[in-house]
Amino acid sequence: MAAAALTHVPLREGLELIIQDFRPTGEMTLRFSREASALHFGYMLKGRVHTVIDQGRRRFFNSPNLAGRGGVLFLPHTISQGHYQAGDHVLGLSVDVSPRLFGQLAEDISPALPDQLRDLVKGARSSNGFVLPATITAPMNAVLRDILAIRRDSPCAGLFTEAKVLELLGLQMEQFIESHRHAGPARAMDRADRAGLRRVLEMLGANLHDQPSLLDMAREAGMSHGKLNICFKQAYGVTVFEWLRQARLDRARELLGAGCSIAEAALLAGFCDQSHLNRCFKRRFGLTPGQYLRARRG
């Protein structure tokens, strides 16, 4: 089914690195359950996976996970399924941290953290769990690449890996602290709000090439467009249209990797024209599509 699977790298007690690097030869679903209450830091570097997470009879999460995105999850007593497309090179990295170790690492900064993480540091663990979306910044991407480049047969591999993993966690906490500092008072979302946001995500994912209007999305979510903007940013860390732009860029990169021309990738991913894709692609990935293709060819 795949050229490789998951690599587990235990570090200190309560800290484990997991590397996901494979290319399914056919459509594939990975299923696993979480009974333990580890805090999960996950990052996608290549490919995409559609993730479904169920907690008992409750559908906790149902959304595509695209390259360039990450998140921190605390999901005890859940069953997760990842759906992968044939031929799609998937490269992801995640870190599992026990709540006890996280409390020790984050004790001094806990007052500045988002409520969910602050409560975890204090030992108040919600049985419902939570998901905090994140974006892979340039410094985080550099650390992720450093981790992947460490030679596993080196006698100091464990030491180097743990140092880089802790650096990654520090960068992620810094991102959350900055977002939390500049955010206004959080608006409490109920179950209907969260279900509406999931429907909007599915709507966006199915219409990358034909952008739905904000009014259509608000109707799908069952809320006003103003409320949709506030709730979407609160839940996913970006606005609706920032999410759509990032998803289109990820799709364009996938199409280029699959052999499409730049003009074809621009059209199929929903960009106005090739020059529009060029500008957005370079802003996001640091390379133009042409430079990206030349780098892939080596």
mmCIF file of C-alpha atoms in Angstrom:
data_model
loop_
_atom_site.group_PDB
_atom_site.id
_atom_site.type_symbol
_atom_site.label_atom_id
_atom_site.label_comp_id
_atom_site.label_asym_id
_atom_site.label_seq_id
_atom_site.Cartn_x
_atom_site.Cartn_y
_atom_site.Cartn_z
ATOM 1 C CA MET A 1 0.000 0.000 0.000
ATOM 2 C CA ALA A 2 2.843 2.444 0.735
ATOM 3 C CA ALA A 3 6.605 2.728 0.374
ATOM 4 C CA ALA A 4 7.030 3.488 4.079
ATOM 5 C CA ALA A 5 4.875 3.993 7.130
ATOM 6 C CA LEU A 6 5.260 5.665 10.511
ATOM 7 C CA THR A 7 8.567 6.015 12.337
ATOM 8 C CA HIS A 8 8.335 6.399 16.117
ATOM 9 C CA VAL A 9 11.308 8.031 17.851
ATOM 10 C CA PRO A 10 11.000 7.900 21.662
ATOM 11 C CA LEU A 11 12.887 10.701 23.403
ATOM 12 C CA ARG A 12 12.645 11.402 27.128
ATOM 13 C CA GLU A 13 9.756 10.039 29.199
ATOM 14 C CA GLY A 14 6.533 11.656 28.021
ATOM 15 C CA LEU A 15 8.025 12.879 24.730
ATOM 16 C CA GLU A 16 7.877 11.063 21.386
ATOM 17 C CA LEU A 17 8.495 12.093 17.784
ATOM 18 C CA ILE A 18 6.495 10.471 14.961
ATOM 19 C CA ILE A 19 7.530 10.849 11.308
ATOM 20 C CA GLN A 20 5.025 10.063 8.565
ATOM 21 C CA ASP A 21 6.641 9.593 5.137
ATOM 22 C CA PHE A 22 4.996 7.461 2.469
ATOM 23 C CA ARG A 23 3.325 7.416 -0.930
ATOM 24 C CA PRO A 24 0.230 5.169 -1.076
ATOM 25 C CA THR A 25 -0.049 3.057 -4.216
ATOM 26 C CA GLY A 26 -3.818 3.030 -3.750
ATOM 27 C CA GLU A 27 -6.370 4.907 -1.700
ATOM 28 C CA MET A 28 -5.614 4.194 1.934
ATOM 29 C CA THR A 29 -7.187 4.745 5.344
ATOM 30 C CA LEU A 30 -5.223 4.650 8.594
ATOM 31 C CA ARG A 31 -7.271 4.197 11.744
ATOM 32 C CA PHE A 32 -6.111 4.489 15.334
ATOM 33 C CA SER A 33 -7.584 5.145 18.747
ATOM 34 C CA ARG A 34 -6.397 7.492 21.483
ATOM 35 C CA GLU A 35 -7.044 6.285 24.985
ATOM 36 C CA ALA A 36 -4.102 8.082 26.567
ATOM 37 C CA SER A 37 -4.275 11.841 27.005
ATOM 38 C CA ALA A 38 -1.133 12.998 25.185
ATOM 39 C CA LEU A 39 -0.915 16.514 23.783
ATOM 40 C CA HIS A 40 -0.350 16.094 20.046
ATOM 41 C CA PHE A 41 1.579 18.660 17.956
ATOM 42 C CA GLY A 42 1.096 17.806 14.265
ATOM 43 C CA TYR A 43 2.533 19.373 11.076
ATOM 44 C CA MET A 44 2.010 18.547 7.387
ATOM 45 C CA LEU A 45 4.930 19.316 5.077
ATOM 46 C CA LYS A 46 3.773 17.545 1.908
ATOM 47 C CA GLY A 47 0.561 16.039 0.617
ATOM 48 C CA ARG A 48 -2.856 16.091 2.189
ATOM 49 C CA VAL A 49 -4.962 13.854 4.370
ATOM 50 C CA HIS A 50 -8.649 14.060 5.158
ATOM 51 C CA THR A 51 -8.962 13.523 8.890
ATOM 52 C CA VAL A 52 -12.079 12.379 10.726
ATOM 53 C CA ILE A 53 -12.062 12.207 14.530
ATOM 54 C CA ASP A 54 -14.916 10.702 16.529
ATOM 55 C CA GLN A 55 -15.393 10.846 20.287
ATOM 56 C CA GLY A 56 -18.064 8.302 21.107
ATOM 57 C CA ARG A 57 -21.091 9.269 19.017
ATOM 58 C CA ARG A 58 -19.812 12.800 18.567
ATOM 59 C CA ARG A 59 -17.995 13.786 15.362
ATOM 60 C CA PHE A 60 -15.268 15.976 16.790
ATOM 61 C CA PHE A 61 -13.371 16.877 13.598
ATOM 62 C CA ASN A 62 -13.898 16.356 9.859
ATOM 63 C CA SER A 63 -11.599 18.367 7.615
ATOM 64 C CA PRO A 64 -8.727 18.143 5.111
ATOM 65 C CA ASN A 65 -5.257 18.644 6.558
ATOM 66 C CA LEU A 66 -3.083 20.380 3.971
ATOM 67 C CA ALA A 67 0.645 20.987 3.584
ATOM 68 C CA GLY A 68 1.808 24.097 5.403
ATOM 69 C CA ARG A 69 -0.592 23.649 8.283
ATOM 70 C CA GLY A 70 -0.353 22.280 11.749
ATOM 71 C CA GLY A 71 -2.196 22.156 14.992
ATOM 72 C CA VAL A 72 -2.159 21.119 18.613
ATOM 73 C CA LEU A 73 -4.701 18.516 19.656
ATOM 74 C CA PHE A 74 -5.743 17.099 22.999
ATOM 75 C CA LEU A 75 -8.163 14.302 22.154
ATOM 76 C CA PRO A 76 -8.486 11.590 24.797
ATOM 77 C CA HIS A 77 -10.821 8.669 24.118
ATOM 78 C CA THR A 78 -11.169 9.319 20.392
ATOM 79 C CA ILE A 79 -10.959 7.277 17.192
ATOM 80 C CA SER A 80 -9.180 8.935 14.257
ATOM 81 C CA GLN A 81 -9.193 8.034 10.585
ATOM 82 C CA GLY A 82 -6.856 9.497 7.972
ATOM 83 C CA HIS A 83 -7.875 9.104 4.330
ATOM 84 C CA TYR A 84 -5.006 9.291 1.806
ATOM 85 C CA GLN A 85 -5.093 9.572 -1.988
ATOM 86 C CA ALA A 86 -3.192 7.210 -4.267
ATOM 87 C CA GLY A 87 0.230 8.456 -5.374
ATOM 88 C CA ASP A 88 0.237 11.482 -3.074
ATOM 89 C CA HIS A 89 3.570 11.859 -1.252
ATOM 90 C CA VAL A 90 2.690 12.463 2.378
ATOM 91 C CA LEU A 91 5.320 13.928 4.681
ATOM 92 C CA GLY A 92 4.314 14.900 8.175
ATOM 93 C CA LEU A 93 5.877 15.213 11.582
ATOM 94 C CA SER A 94 4.213 15.134 14.966
ATOM 95 C CA VAL A 95 5.225 15.243 18.603
ATOM 96 C CA ASP A 96 3.321 13.648 21.479
ATOM 97 C CA VAL A 97 3.856 15.276 24.872
ATOM 98 C CA SER A 98 2.382 14.007 28.116
ATOM 99 C CA PRO A 99 0.328 16.610 30.034
ATOM 100 C CA ARG A 100 2.711 16.201 32.969
ATOM 101 C CA LEU A 101 5.795 17.049 30.904
ATOM 102 C CA PHE A 102 3.987 19.870 29.117
ATOM 103 C CA GLY A 103 3.056 21.331 32.492
ATOM 104 C CA GLN A 104 6.719 21.314 33.517
ATOM 105 C CA LEU A 105 7.885 22.874 30.237
ATOM 106 C CA ALA A 106 5.184 25.561 30.057
ATOM 107 C CA GLU A 107 4.695 26.410 33.726
ATOM 108 C CA ASP A 108 6.439 29.798 33.523
ATOM 109 C CA ILE A 109 4.566 30.933 30.402
ATOM 110 C CA SER A 110 1.137 29.491 31.236
ATOM 111 C CA PRO A 111 -0.513 32.873 32.073
ATOM 112 C CA ALA A 112 0.083 34.010 28.469
ATOM 113 C CA LEU A 113 -1.202 30.819 26.811
ATOM 114 C CA PRO A 114 -4.682 30.220 25.350
ATOM 115 C CA ASP A 115 -7.214 29.020 27.911
ATOM 116 C CA GLN A 116 -7.135 25.357 26.834
ATOM 117 C CA LEU A 117 -3.367 25.063 27.238
ATOM 118 C CA ARG A 118 -3.332 27.088 30.444
ATOM 119 C CA ASP A 119 -5.918 24.751 31.955
ATOM 120 C CA LEU A 120 -3.827 21.764 30.893
ATOM 121 C CA VAL A 121 -0.774 23.191 32.663
ATOM 122 C CA LYS A 122 -2.901 23.615 35.804
ATOM 123 C CA GLY A 123 -4.018 19.992 35.556
ATOM 124 C CA ALA A 124 -7.631 20.780 34.620
ATOM 125 C CA ARG A 125 -8.068 18.338 31.731
ATOM 126 C CA SER A 126 -11.277 18.588 29.768
ATOM 127 C CA SER A 127 -12.671 15.195 28.833
ATOM 128 C CA ASN A 128 -14.005 16.771 25.618
ATOM 129 C CA GLY A 129 -10.571 17.686 24.284
ATOM 130 C CA PHE A 130 -9.699 20.542 21.943
ATOM 131 C CA VAL A 131 -8.022 21.421 18.639
ATOM 132 C CA LEU A 132 -5.900 24.577 18.203
ATOM 133 C CA PRO A 133 -5.071 25.245 14.519
ATOM 134 C CA ALA A 134 -1.617 26.563 13.662
ATOM 135 C CA THR A 135 0.356 27.735 10.652
ATOM 136 C CA ILE A 136 3.868 26.500 9.881
ATOM 137 C CA THR A 137 6.001 29.654 9.956
ATOM 138 C CA ALA A 138 9.383 29.960 8.236
ATOM 139 C CA PRO A 139 11.346 29.355 11.497
ATOM 140 C CA MET A 140 9.152 26.339 12.301
ATOM 141 C CA ASN A 141 9.625 24.959 8.787
ATOM 142 C CA ALA A 142 13.408 25.274 9.172
ATOM 143 C CA VAL A 143 13.320 23.334 12.468
ATOM 144 C CA LEU A 144 11.084 20.644 10.966
ATOM 145 C CA ARG A 145 13.538 20.215 8.087
ATOM 146 C CA ASP A 146 16.440 20.062 10.560
ATOM 147 C CA ILE A 147 14.684 17.261 12.446
ATOM 148 C CA LEU A 148 14.144 15.273 9.257
ATOM 149 C CA ALA A 149 17.808 15.747 8.269
ATOM 150 C CA ILE A 150 19.211 14.248 11.502
ATOM 151 C CA ARG A 151 20.994 10.951 10.858
ATOM 152 C CA ARG A 152 19.236 8.314 12.934
ATOM 153 C CA ASP A 153 22.411 6.190 13.124
ATOM 154 C CA SER A 154 24.392 8.992 14.780
ATOM 155 C CA PRO A 155 25.317 8.283 18.432
ATOM 156 C CA CYS A 156 24.036 11.774 19.283
ATOM 157 C CA ALA A 157 20.826 11.517 17.238
ATOM 158 C CA GLY A 158 18.614 11.421 20.328
ATOM 159 C CA LEU A 159 20.248 14.502 21.818
ATOM 160 C CA PHE A 160 20.050 16.486 18.575
ATOM 161 C CA THR A 161 16.446 15.410 17.962
ATOM 162 C CA GLU A 162 15.226 16.303 21.441
ATOM 163 C CA ALA A 163 16.870 19.729 21.244
ATOM 164 C CA LYS A 164 15.154 20.467 17.928
ATOM 165 C CA VAL A 165 11.797 19.096 19.108
ATOM 166 C CA LEU A 166 11.900 21.378 22.158
ATOM 167 C CA GLU A 167 12.790 24.297 19.877
ATOM 168 C CA LEU A 168 9.749 23.457 17.733
ATOM 169 C CA LEU A 169 7.484 23.388 20.791
ATOM 170 C CA GLY A 170 8.886 26.752 21.873
ATOM 171 C CA LEU A 171 8.152 28.303 18.476
ATOM 172 C CA GLN A 172 4.625 26.917 18.562
ATOM 173 C CA MET A 173 3.986 28.318 22.039
ATOM 174 C CA GLU A 174 5.369 31.674 20.897
ATOM 175 C CA GLN A 175 2.903 31.672 17.984
ATOM 176 C CA PHE A 176 -0.021 30.919 20.293
ATOM 177 C CA ILE A 177 1.051 33.586 22.784
ATOM 178 C CA GLU A 178 1.242 36.248 20.053
ATOM 179 C CA SER A 179 -2.156 35.267 18.640
ATOM 180 C CA HIS A 180 -3.710 35.194 22.098
ATOM 181 C CA ARG A 181 -2.220 38.585 22.972
ATOM 182 C CA HIS A 182 -3.697 40.317 19.922
ATOM 183 C CA ALA A 183 -7.043 38.528 19.919
ATOM 184 C CA GLY A 184 -10.123 40.194 21.287
ATOM 185 C CA PRO A 185 -12.359 38.541 23.864
ATOM 186 C CA ALA A 186 -13.161 35.046 22.640
ATOM 187 C CA ARG A 187 -16.749 34.363 21.708
ATOM 188 C CA ALA A 188 -18.112 31.094 23.060
ATOM 189 C CA MET A 189 -19.225 28.789 20.236
ATOM 190 C CA ASP A 190 -21.902 26.184 20.707
ATOM 191 C CA ARG A 191 -22.294 22.828 18.968
ATOM 192 C CA ALA A 192 -24.388 24.313 16.154
ATOM 193 C CA ASP A 193 -21.687 26.930 15.452
ATOM 194 C CA ARG A 194 -18.964 24.279 15.231
ATOM 195 C CA ALA A 195 -21.106 22.089 12.982
ATOM 196 C CA GLY A 196 -21.748 25.090 10.731
ATOM 197 C CA LEU A 197 -18.028 25.803 10.452
ATOM 198 C CA ARG A 198 -17.343 22.189 9.487
ATOM 199 C CA ARG A 199 -19.933 22.470 6.702
ATOM 200 C CA VAL A 200 -18.225 25.630 5.446
ATOM 201 C CA LEU A 201 -14.844 23.852 5.390
ATOM 202 C CA GLU A 202 -16.340 21.017 3.355
ATOM 203 C CA MET A 203 -17.954 23.561 1.021
ATOM 204 C CA LEU A 204 -14.641 25.367 0.505
ATOM 205 C CA GLY A 205 -12.710 22.141 -0.028
ATOM 206 C CA ALA A 206 -15.153 21.042 -2.730
ATOM 207 C CA ASN A 207 -15.100 24.417 -4.526
ATOM 208 C CA LEU A 208 -11.465 25.546 -4.639
ATOM 209 C CA HIS A 209 -11.774 26.462 -8.331
ATOM 210 C CA ASP A 210 -15.125 28.254 -7.939
ATOM 211 C CA GLN A 211 -15.159 30.398 -4.810
ATOM 212 C CA PRO A 212 -18.519 30.445 -3.019
ATOM 213 C CA SER A 213 -19.744 33.845 -1.884
ATOM 214 C CA LEU A 214 -19.542 34.877 1.749
ATOM 215 C CA LEU A 215 -23.346 35.008 1.774
ATOM 216 C CA ASP A 216 -23.584 31.407 0.527
ATOM 217 C CA MET A 217 -21.094 30.271 3.163
ATOM 218 C CA ALA A 218 -22.966 32.129 5.900
ATOM 219 C CA ARG A 219 -26.201 30.430 4.827
ATOM 220 C CA GLU A 220 -24.459 27.044 4.859
ATOM 221 C CA ALA A 221 -23.164 27.744 8.376
ATOM 222 C CA GLY A 222 -26.530 29.031 9.585
ATOM 223 C CA MET A 223 -25.131 32.345 10.830
ATOM 224 C CA SER A 224 -24.604 35.924 9.686
ATOM 225 C CA HIS A 225 -21.518 36.668 7.582
ATOM 226 C CA GLY A 226 -20.119 38.823 10.407
ATOM 227 C CA LYS A 227 -20.490 36.005 12.905
ATOM 228 C CA LEU A 228 -18.999 33.566 10.378
ATOM 229 C CA ASN A 229 -15.866 35.714 10.027
ATOM 230 C CA ILE A 230 -15.402 35.942 13.796
ATOM 231 C CA CYS A 231 -16.059 32.255 14.507
ATOM 232 C CA PHE A 232 -13.938 31.004 11.593
ATOM 233 C CA LYS A 233 -10.917 33.074 12.644
ATOM 234 C CA GLN A 234 -11.378 31.996 16.252
ATOM 235 C CA ALA A 235 -11.594 28.304 15.326
ATOM 236 C CA TYR A 236 -8.950 28.048 12.587
ATOM 237 C CA GLY A 237 -6.619 30.985 13.153
ATOM 238 C CA VAL A 238 -7.166 32.519 9.687
ATOM 239 C CA THR A 239 -10.033 34.206 7.869
ATOM 240 C CA VAL A 240 -12.247 32.279 5.462
ATOM 241 C CA PHE A 241 -10.507 33.734 2.432
ATOM 242 C CA GLU A 242 -7.012 33.254 3.870
ATOM 243 C CA TRP A 243 -7.899 29.573 4.356
ATOM 244 C CA LEU A 244 -9.154 29.375 0.775
ATOM 245 C CA ARG A 245 -6.026 31.043 -0.626
ATOM 246 C CA GLN A 246 -3.750 28.666 1.300
ATOM 247 C CA ALA A 247 -5.773 25.647 0.156
ATOM 248 C CA ARG A 248 -5.582 26.810 -3.471
ATOM 249 C CA LEU A 249 -1.817 27.233 -3.238
ATOM 250 C CA ASP A 250 -1.455 23.758 -1.742
ATOM 251 C CA ARG A 251 -3.609 22.390 -4.561
ATOM 252 C CA ALA A 252 -1.562 24.228 -7.203
ATOM 253 C CA ARG A 253 1.649 22.767 -5.769
ATOM 254 C CA GLU A 254 0.128 19.268 -5.863
ATOM 255 C CA LEU A 255 -0.906 19.757 -9.498
ATOM 256 C CA LEU A 256 2.570 20.969 -10.466
ATOM 257 C CA GLY A 257 4.070 17.928 -8.769
ATOM 258 C CA ALA A 258 1.661 15.698 -10.706
ATOM 259 C CA GLY A 259 2.912 17.061 -14.042
ATOM 260 C CA CYS A 260 0.497 19.894 -14.834
ATOM 261 C CA SER A 261 1.796 23.005 -16.548
ATOM 262 C CA ILE A 262 1.809 26.252 -14.585
ATOM 263 C CA ALA A 263 -1.136 27.564 -16.618
ATOM 264 C CA GLU A 264 -3.127 24.366 -16.011
ATOM 265 C CA ALA A 265 -2.356 24.415 -12.284
ATOM 266 C CA ALA A 266 -3.478 28.047 -12.047
ATOM 267 C CA LEU A 267 -6.779 27.289 -13.786
ATOM 268 C CA LEU A 268 -7.572 24.082 -11.882
ATOM 269 C CA ALA A 269 -6.664 25.562 -8.484
ATOM 270 C CA GLY A 270 -8.909 28.595 -8.989
ATOM 271 C CA PHE A 271 -6.448 31.419 -9.721
ATOM 272 C CA CYS A 272 -7.367 34.225 -12.116
ATOM 273 C CA ASP A 273 -4.356 33.585 -14.327
ATOM 274 C CA GLN A 274 -0.760 32.370 -14.287
ATOM 275 C CA SER A 275 0.687 35.679 -13.082
ATOM 276 C CA HIS A 276 -1.715 35.692 -10.117
ATOM 277 C CA LEU A 277 -0.513 32.205 -9.168
ATOM 278 C CA ASN A 278 3.126 33.304 -9.590
ATOM 279 C CA ARG A 279 2.727 36.188 -7.130
ATOM 280 C CA CYS A 280 0.823 34.208 -4.499
ATOM 281 C CA PHE A 281 3.032 31.116 -4.841
ATOM 282 C CA LYS A 282 6.247 33.063 -4.296
ATOM 283 C CA ARG A 283 4.774 34.912 -1.318
ATOM 284 C CA ARG A 284 3.788 31.600 0.324
ATOM 285 C CA PHE A 285 6.635 29.244 -0.618
ATOM 286 C CA GLY A 286 9.524 31.604 -1.416
ATOM 287 C CA LEU A 287 9.786 30.321 -5.017
ATOM 288 C CA THR A 288 7.890 30.980 -8.232
ATOM 289 C CA PRO A 289 6.125 27.930 -9.729
ATOM 290 C CA GLY A 290 8.829 27.761 -12.405
ATOM 291 C CA GLN A 291 11.601 27.780 -9.795
ATOM 292 C CA TYR A 292 9.707 25.136 -7.811
ATOM 293 C CA LEU A 293 9.500 22.851 -10.862
ATOM 294 C CA ARG A 294 13.199 23.302 -11.655
ATOM 295 C CA ALA A 295 14.105 22.487 -8.039
ATOM 296 C CA ARG A 296 12.025 19.281 -8.209
ATOM 297 C CA ARG A 297 13.801 18.188 -11.371
ATOM 298 C CA GLY A 298 17.086 18.603 -9.532
#
